XYZ file of C-alpha atoms in Angstrom:
475
model
C 30.946 19.817 0.832
C 32.656 20.919 -2.411
C 35.642 22.411 -0.574
C 36.126 19.179 1.396
C 36.041 17.055 -1.752
C 38.564 19.318 -3.477
C 40.914 19.127 -0.521
C 40.804 15.336 -0.273
C 39.864 14.100 -3.735
C 40.674 16.793 -6.265
C 43.899 18.552 -5.253
C 44.450 19.689 -8.817
C 41.914 20.883 -11.334
C 41.576 18.361 -14.135
C 38.825 17.719 -16.635
C 39.277 14.016 -17.288
C 36.695 11.288 -17.126
C 38.732 9.183 -14.665
C 40.661 10.142 -11.533
C 44.033 8.635 -10.532
C 43.543 5.804 -7.999
C 45.460 7.672 -5.284
C 42.674 10.264 -5.042
C 39.994 7.616 -4.708
C 42.183 5.933 -2.132
C 42.308 9.082 0.003
C 38.518 9.279 0.038
C 38.173 5.522 0.655
C 40.388 5.764 3.743
C 38.227 8.593 5.068
C 35.168 6.343 4.808
C 36.914 3.194 6.115
C 36.625 4.237 9.751
C 38.018 1.038 11.305
C 40.817 0.644 8.736
C 39.984 -2.953 7.793
C 40.192 -2.295 4.055
C 36.437 -2.530 3.411
C 33.485 -0.179 3.896
C 30.132 -1.497 5.102
C 26.805 0.335 4.795
C 27.094 1.760 8.322
C 30.550 3.218 7.626
C 29.346 4.660 4.315
C 26.357 6.359 5.950
C 28.350 7.662 8.917
C 31.268 8.723 6.729
C 29.061 10.693 4.321
C 27.302 12.339 7.250
C 30.660 13.358 8.769
C 31.700 14.795 5.406
C 28.512 16.881 5.301
C 26.969 14.824 2.491
C 23.889 13.154 4.053
C 21.993 11.700 1.081
C 19.249 9.774 2.866
C 18.977 6.048 3.441
C 17.592 5.146 0.021
C 20.352 6.918 -1.947
C 23.108 5.518 0.296
C 21.756 1.989 -0.045
C 21.575 2.431 -3.824
C 25.271 3.409 -3.926
C 26.136 0.392 -1.803
C 24.092 -2.202 -3.717
C 25.324 -0.872 -7.091
C 28.962 -0.878 -6.012
C 28.937 -4.198 -4.138
C 29.614 -6.380 -7.181
C 30.338 -9.635 -5.301
C 27.352 -9.102 -2.952
C 29.348 -9.768 0.230
C 27.794 -6.824 2.055
C 31.004 -4.762 1.892
C 32.786 -2.428 -0.526
C 36.490 -3.070 -1.054
C 38.696 -0.464 -2.703
C 38.407 -1.948 -6.205
C 34.591 -1.972 -6.021
C 34.574 1.553 -4.593
C 36.842 2.876 -7.355
C 34.882 1.112 -10.116
C 31.589 2.571 -8.860
C 32.956 6.139 -8.835
C 34.520 5.769 -12.305
C 31.286 4.391 -13.800
C 29.240 7.064 -12.023
C 31.507 9.853 -13.324
C 31.017 8.626 -16.890
C 27.246 8.944 -16.476
C 27.657 12.378 -14.895
C 29.857 13.424 -17.818
C 27.074 12.498 -20.272
C 24.550 14.461 -18.171
C 26.930 17.444 -18.085
C 27.340 17.379 -21.868
C 23.576 17.183 -22.395
C 23.202 20.447 -20.429
C 26.215 22.171 -22.001
C 24.421 23.131 -25.207
C 27.203 25.298 -26.709
C 30.000 22.863 -25.739
C 32.117 25.499 -24.010
C 32.761 23.322 -20.950
C 30.449 25.379 -18.698
C 26.758 25.239 -17.788
C 25.056 28.641 -17.811
C 21.601 29.667 -16.511
C 20.173 29.960 -20.052
C 21.246 26.369 -20.767
C 19.495 25.164 -17.596
C 16.279 26.978 -18.646
C 16.459 25.457 -22.148
C 17.093 21.914 -20.868
C 14.320 22.047 -18.287
C 11.843 23.324 -20.877
C 12.563 20.214 -22.941
C 11.626 18.138 -19.873
C 8.354 19.991 -19.291
C 9.582 22.273 -16.464
C 9.365 26.027 -17.092
C 11.459 28.308 -14.890
C 12.886 31.804 -15.244
C 16.579 32.532 -15.762
C 16.688 34.004 -12.251
C 15.449 30.702 -10.849
C 18.081 28.871 -12.931
C 20.750 31.093 -11.350
C 19.537 30.028 -7.903
C 19.904 26.371 -8.921
C 23.464 26.952 -10.160
C 24.420 28.857 -6.992
C 24.197 25.634 -4.986
C 26.714 23.964 -7.364
C 28.929 26.932 -8.265
C 31.833 26.987 -5.789
C 33.915 29.782 -7.337
C 31.159 32.404 -7.720
C 31.343 32.689 -11.520
C 27.588 31.927 -11.965
C 28.559 29.098 -14.305
C 29.336 25.477 -13.473
C 32.328 23.691 -14.986
C 32.914 19.939 -15.082
C 34.908 19.872 -11.837
C 32.130 21.650 -9.891
C 29.470 19.427 -11.468
C 31.400 16.241 -10.691
C 32.106 17.286 -7.102
C 28.476 18.114 -6.467
C 27.091 14.831 -7.795
C 30.044 12.602 -6.839
C 28.055 10.691 -4.224
C 24.532 11.294 -5.464
C 23.335 8.162 -7.276
C 21.398 10.024 -9.970
C 22.277 8.698 -13.416
C 20.748 11.052 -15.970
C 19.447 14.586 -16.408
C 15.838 13.650 -15.574
C 16.906 12.210 -12.215
C 18.974 15.349 -11.607
C 15.847 17.455 -12.173
C 14.085 15.370 -9.519
C 17.057 15.797 -7.218
C 16.746 19.557 -7.595
C 13.018 19.328 -6.991
C 13.342 17.352 -3.761
C 16.431 19.190 -2.537
C 15.422 22.764 -3.300
C 11.644 22.863 -3.446
C 11.414 23.323 -7.230
C 7.953 22.148 -8.190
C 7.248 20.193 -11.403
C 3.490 20.469 -11.466
C 2.177 18.417 -8.549
C -1.083 19.600 -6.965
C -3.710 18.339 -4.559
C -5.835 17.096 -7.457
C -3.125 15.699 -9.694
C -1.534 12.423 -8.510
C 2.118 12.182 -7.529
C 4.805 11.420 -10.080
C 7.045 8.465 -9.255
C 10.448 7.665 -10.723
C 11.238 4.248 -12.219
C 13.393 3.514 -9.175
C 10.538 4.372 -6.801
C 8.251 2.029 -8.754
C 10.778 -0.824 -8.802
C 11.730 -0.489 -5.127
C 8.126 -0.298 -3.900
C 8.542 3.263 -2.611
C 5.485 4.329 -4.629
C 2.957 2.181 -2.763
C 4.506 3.133 0.582
C 4.037 6.808 -0.275
C 0.431 6.181 -1.387
C -0.230 4.218 1.820
C 1.294 6.997 3.925
C -0.908 9.517 2.107
C -3.977 7.344 2.654
C -3.386 7.039 6.394
C -2.695 10.784 6.625
C -5.942 11.482 4.776
C -7.916 9.185 7.065
C -6.570 10.829 10.234
C -7.035 14.333 8.809
C -10.628 13.685 7.669
C -11.549 12.104 10.982
C -10.057 15.043 12.899
C -12.028 17.610 10.892
C -15.215 15.508 10.394
C -17.436 17.696 12.659
C -16.685 20.736 10.490
C -17.287 18.709 7.345
C -20.677 17.460 8.562
C -21.681 21.001 9.563
C -20.747 22.180 6.048
C -22.961 19.486 4.473
C -25.888 20.349 6.779
C -25.621 24.036 5.882
C -25.361 23.223 2.167
C -28.438 20.984 2.176
C -30.747 22.978 4.413
C -29.578 26.396 3.241
C -30.883 28.186 6.299
C -29.630 31.715 6.835
C -30.320 31.313 10.536
C -27.938 28.342 10.932
C -24.548 29.596 12.090
C -21.429 27.707 13.235
C -22.268 27.433 16.944
C -26.007 26.991 16.356
C -25.314 24.197 13.873
C -23.037 22.313 16.269
C -25.541 22.747 19.099
C -28.361 21.453 16.916
C -26.388 18.366 15.797
C -25.307 17.470 19.351
C -28.838 17.952 20.644
C -30.287 15.690 17.945
C -27.770 12.840 18.085
C -25.159 13.431 20.782
C -21.419 14.045 20.392
C -20.935 10.929 18.233
C -23.310 12.318 15.627
C -20.668 14.932 14.722
C -18.767 12.119 12.959
C -21.794 10.773 11.058
C -20.785 9.928 7.485
C -17.060 9.981 8.278
C -16.718 6.196 7.943
C -17.701 6.327 4.272
C -15.453 9.346 3.750
C -12.459 7.374 5.074
C -13.286 4.057 3.363
C -13.385 5.659 -0.095
C -9.774 6.892 0.178
C -8.246 3.544 -0.844
C -10.277 2.842 -4.017
C -10.196 6.497 -5.066
C -6.403 6.707 -4.714
C -5.845 3.398 -6.508
C -8.108 4.243 -9.461
C -6.738 7.777 -9.756
C -3.117 6.541 -9.774
C -3.855 3.833 -12.381
C -5.919 6.163 -14.583
C -3.282 8.911 -14.391
C -0.617 6.556 -15.726
C -2.905 5.463 -18.607
C -3.858 9.023 -19.590
C -0.205 10.092 -19.534
C 0.568 7.363 -22.091
C -2.345 8.456 -24.296
C -1.359 12.142 -24.277
C 2.365 11.715 -24.922
C 4.434 9.824 -27.464
C 6.870 7.215 -26.248
C 9.899 8.887 -24.664
C 8.221 12.321 -24.651
C 8.188 14.192 -21.344
C 4.947 15.342 -19.736
C 4.467 19.120 -19.760
C 2.410 21.151 -17.274
C -0.656 21.257 -19.543
C -0.557 17.510 -20.228
C -0.109 16.866 -16.501
C -3.149 19.027 -15.739
C -5.307 17.250 -18.350
C -4.124 13.787 -17.273
C -4.709 14.608 -13.615
C -8.169 16.065 -14.220
C -9.233 13.065 -16.313
C -7.833 10.689 -13.706
C -9.815 12.545 -11.043
C -12.974 12.266 -13.142
C -12.392 8.540 -13.672
C -11.865 7.955 -9.952
C -14.967 9.984 -9.092
C -17.048 7.948 -11.553
C -15.904 4.768 -9.841
C -16.468 5.830 -6.217
C -19.336 8.323 -6.682
C -21.991 6.093 -5.025
C -19.893 6.360 -1.846
C -20.042 10.158 -2.125
C -23.841 9.929 -2.193
C -23.833 7.566 0.800
C -21.565 9.940 2.741
C -23.932 12.882 2.130
C -27.062 10.868 2.980
C -25.522 9.583 6.231
C -24.291 13.076 7.199
C -27.743 14.623 6.686
C -29.689 11.704 8.194
C -31.411 11.855 11.573
C -30.553 9.430 14.364
C -31.867 5.955 13.564
C -32.813 6.767 9.965
C -30.143 4.417 8.613
C -28.542 1.406 10.315
C -25.169 2.060 8.676
C -23.479 2.234 5.280
C -25.012 -1.023 4.039
C -28.445 -0.171 5.408
C -28.338 3.232 3.737
C -27.316 1.751 0.365
C -30.044 -0.914 0.606
C -32.751 1.663 1.384
C -31.724 3.984 -1.488
C -31.664 1.112 -3.970
C -35.076 -0.161 -2.837
C -36.922 3.176 -2.834
C -35.106 5.258 -5.468
C -33.323 2.809 -7.758
C -29.705 2.596 -8.904
C -29.799 6.026 -10.578
C -29.996 7.682 -7.155
C -26.361 6.714 -6.543
C -25.332 9.130 -9.309
C -27.448 12.151 -8.398
C -25.321 15.285 -8.664
C -22.728 13.495 -10.828
C -22.672 16.169 -13.571
C -21.951 19.209 -11.325
C -19.395 17.060 -9.512
C -17.519 16.384 -12.760
C -17.814 20.005 -13.888
C -16.300 21.126 -10.571
C -13.084 19.163 -11.142
C -11.825 21.453 -13.933
C -12.001 24.850 -12.135
C -10.712 23.290 -8.911
C -7.739 21.551 -10.536
C -6.898 24.442 -12.854
C -7.049 27.213 -10.267
C -5.314 25.121 -7.593
C -2.410 24.398 -9.955
C -2.241 27.948 -11.366
C -2.273 29.632 -7.935
C 0.366 27.244 -6.603
C 2.618 27.997 -9.602
C 2.033 31.740 -9.135
C 2.877 31.628 -5.409
C 5.945 29.464 -6.038
C 7.260 31.824 -8.723
C 6.550 34.904 -6.561
C 8.471 33.422 -3.637
C 11.431 32.381 -5.818
C 11.621 35.819 -7.468
C 11.256 37.889 -4.289
C 12.436 35.892 -1.272
C 14.910 33.225 -2.450
C 18.430 34.407 -1.742
C 21.035 31.757 -0.876
C 18.709 28.813 -1.452
C 15.609 28.033 -3.500
C 14.271 25.826 -0.706
C 11.275 27.686 0.769
C 10.909 25.332 3.738
C 7.932 23.399 5.066
C 5.905 26.385 6.330
C 5.965 28.216 2.988
C 5.184 25.050 0.998
C 2.270 24.123 3.263
C 0.952 27.692 3.180
C 1.119 27.804 -0.623
C -0.649 24.432 -0.822
C -3.370 25.505 1.613
C -3.951 28.835 -0.159
C -4.035 27.329 -3.658
C -6.439 24.621 -2.459
C -8.674 27.259 -0.864
C -8.779 29.253 -4.116
C -9.687 26.093 -6.038
C -12.484 25.324 -3.582
C -13.771 28.903 -3.772
C -14.066 28.694 -7.564
C -15.801 25.306 -7.625
C -17.892 25.718 -4.447
C -21.249 26.608 -6.121
C -21.015 23.387 -8.152
C -20.123 21.424 -5.003
C -23.139 22.898 -3.186
C -25.513 22.025 -6.033
C -24.053 18.510 -6.156
C -24.683 18.032 -2.416
C -28.256 19.361 -2.691
C -28.974 16.983 -5.577
C -27.553 14.057 -3.598
C -29.767 14.807 -0.595
C -32.893 16.491 -2.001
C -34.876 13.222 -1.863
C -34.449 13.338 1.948
C -35.773 16.864 2.382
C -39.541 16.751 2.898
C -41.534 18.730 0.340
C -38.452 19.560 -1.726
C -38.950 19.256 -5.522
C -36.523 16.969 -7.427
C -34.750 19.613 -9.513
C -32.046 19.359 -12.153
C -28.671 21.101 -11.865
C -29.859 24.195 -13.766
C -33.154 24.221 -11.880
C -31.373 24.095 -8.540
C -29.055 26.969 -9.503
C -32.051 29.098 -10.467
C -33.999 28.202 -7.313
C -31.063 28.947 -4.980
C -30.278 32.313 -6.592
C -33.943 33.398 -6.648
C -34.720 32.370 -3.054
C -31.359 32.895 -1.283
C -29.415 35.182 -3.580
C -25.901 34.578 -4.928
C -24.643 34.163 -1.341
C -26.824 31.034 -1.161
C -24.388 29.333 -3.528
C -21.704 29.687 -0.840
C -23.710 28.392 2.113
C -21.416 26.384 4.425
C -18.186 27.771 3.037
C -17.063 29.120 6.442
C -16.729 25.701 8.141
C -15.190 24.448 4.894
C -12.442 27.085 5.099
C -12.054 26.548 8.854
C -10.970 22.955 8.286
C -8.300 23.726 5.633
C -5.413 24.693 7.950
C -5.906 21.917 10.550
C -6.428 19.391 7.732
C -3.199 20.416 5.981
C -1.204 20.490 9.240
C -2.504 17.150 10.537
C -2.105 15.361 7.202
C 1.480 16.661 6.834
C 2.563 15.514 10.308
C 0.933 12.085 9.902
C 2.287 11.707 6.348
C 5.872 12.425 7.398
C 5.636 10.053 10.375
C 4.084 7.328 8.246
C 6.828 7.699 5.622
C 9.410 7.252 8.364
C 7.578 4.211 9.747
C 7.280 2.625 6.282
C 10.918 3.335 5.428
C 10.243 5.824 2.631
C 13.470 7.598 1.729
C 13.631 11.305 2.554
C 14.648 13.138 -0.569
């Protein structure tokens, strides 16, 4: 891409803020495929693709709507030239903000320093990999010409957006995890991309949970009954014998229904906690993101926890014991009171911290290991590596918090188990260890691990297809 732009747009090396019109004109003619003196959105998209600069629909439309001053649905040469001049001025400011020593070049150490100020910590080796994609002359530094060529048609406007461009383009992670909600740019919030992404994630979660529901119900049964004799095949056989094939999905309805309120509350709470933990204009660091995400998760769990109890009760119930979600809730309220909807709440909250912390730490460790040992020409690890890192980090988080999850499930369901005493969290821990040993705290973990890979794979495929259906821009 850079060589093409130099050949057609930058025949001589200059370091000025504005280019002579003749150079813009050469590029404009290349995009104006039918030679009618204007470029429409189709010509812009096709032209950029032919030049090897596919930006994605959202970025291309942003260029077009920003440049189309008279809103006639077309870019004439004057509009095209004005957009590029204005964009170069913004890119010049971004370049100067990275060029800390004002020597006209961006070096790896300057990238590391600038990213640290924005809450992203990377090694100098990783910074070199970032610069490799921009550096066209192999000097391991980036001058203004290389910077301008690289971002000429990317509609980012400041250094923070450039960081996000690197993240989406190269796989650099800025602290997202399965527990911590997604970060959205101001543009994504204004354009409505944020709710489309949340909706796509919700649908993906619903399909994934439904697909792996039999394994999830088996896990709950093994957690509650704690029988050493119940194995994978025996458990499935017992459930089918008791309630038929459909019984394998018992409790899944509640598990799917709670996705929407949980996601909404978590997203809202995350935004509020971010504001509380940072001063205005201050960037969110990894630690603040972890704390905000954990607190948002706790807030969401507090709000939807009664549905967690209903899901467990329905999963453990025998055929005909409850008429449905409403019938189950009515029966619990009548016989046990409102407090029963929050049984196991304390171990559930305590489990959020080790899960979130270990999940995030392991993901960061795996990402850094891959970048340091396997990244050569590109820092983009690809879908398989990213999904594998996500699945492994999630598994480690679950492993650390599993005893608390098991105790939570037992507390939620112990009123249903005949002859079982109503124990506290500490009492349950002591009883399990004394009667079943430490391994009793991990009862049901095998079906739990068995569902990780299919859940990750299914949710990814559905998520990507839903994003395409909803018109979410591919970064």
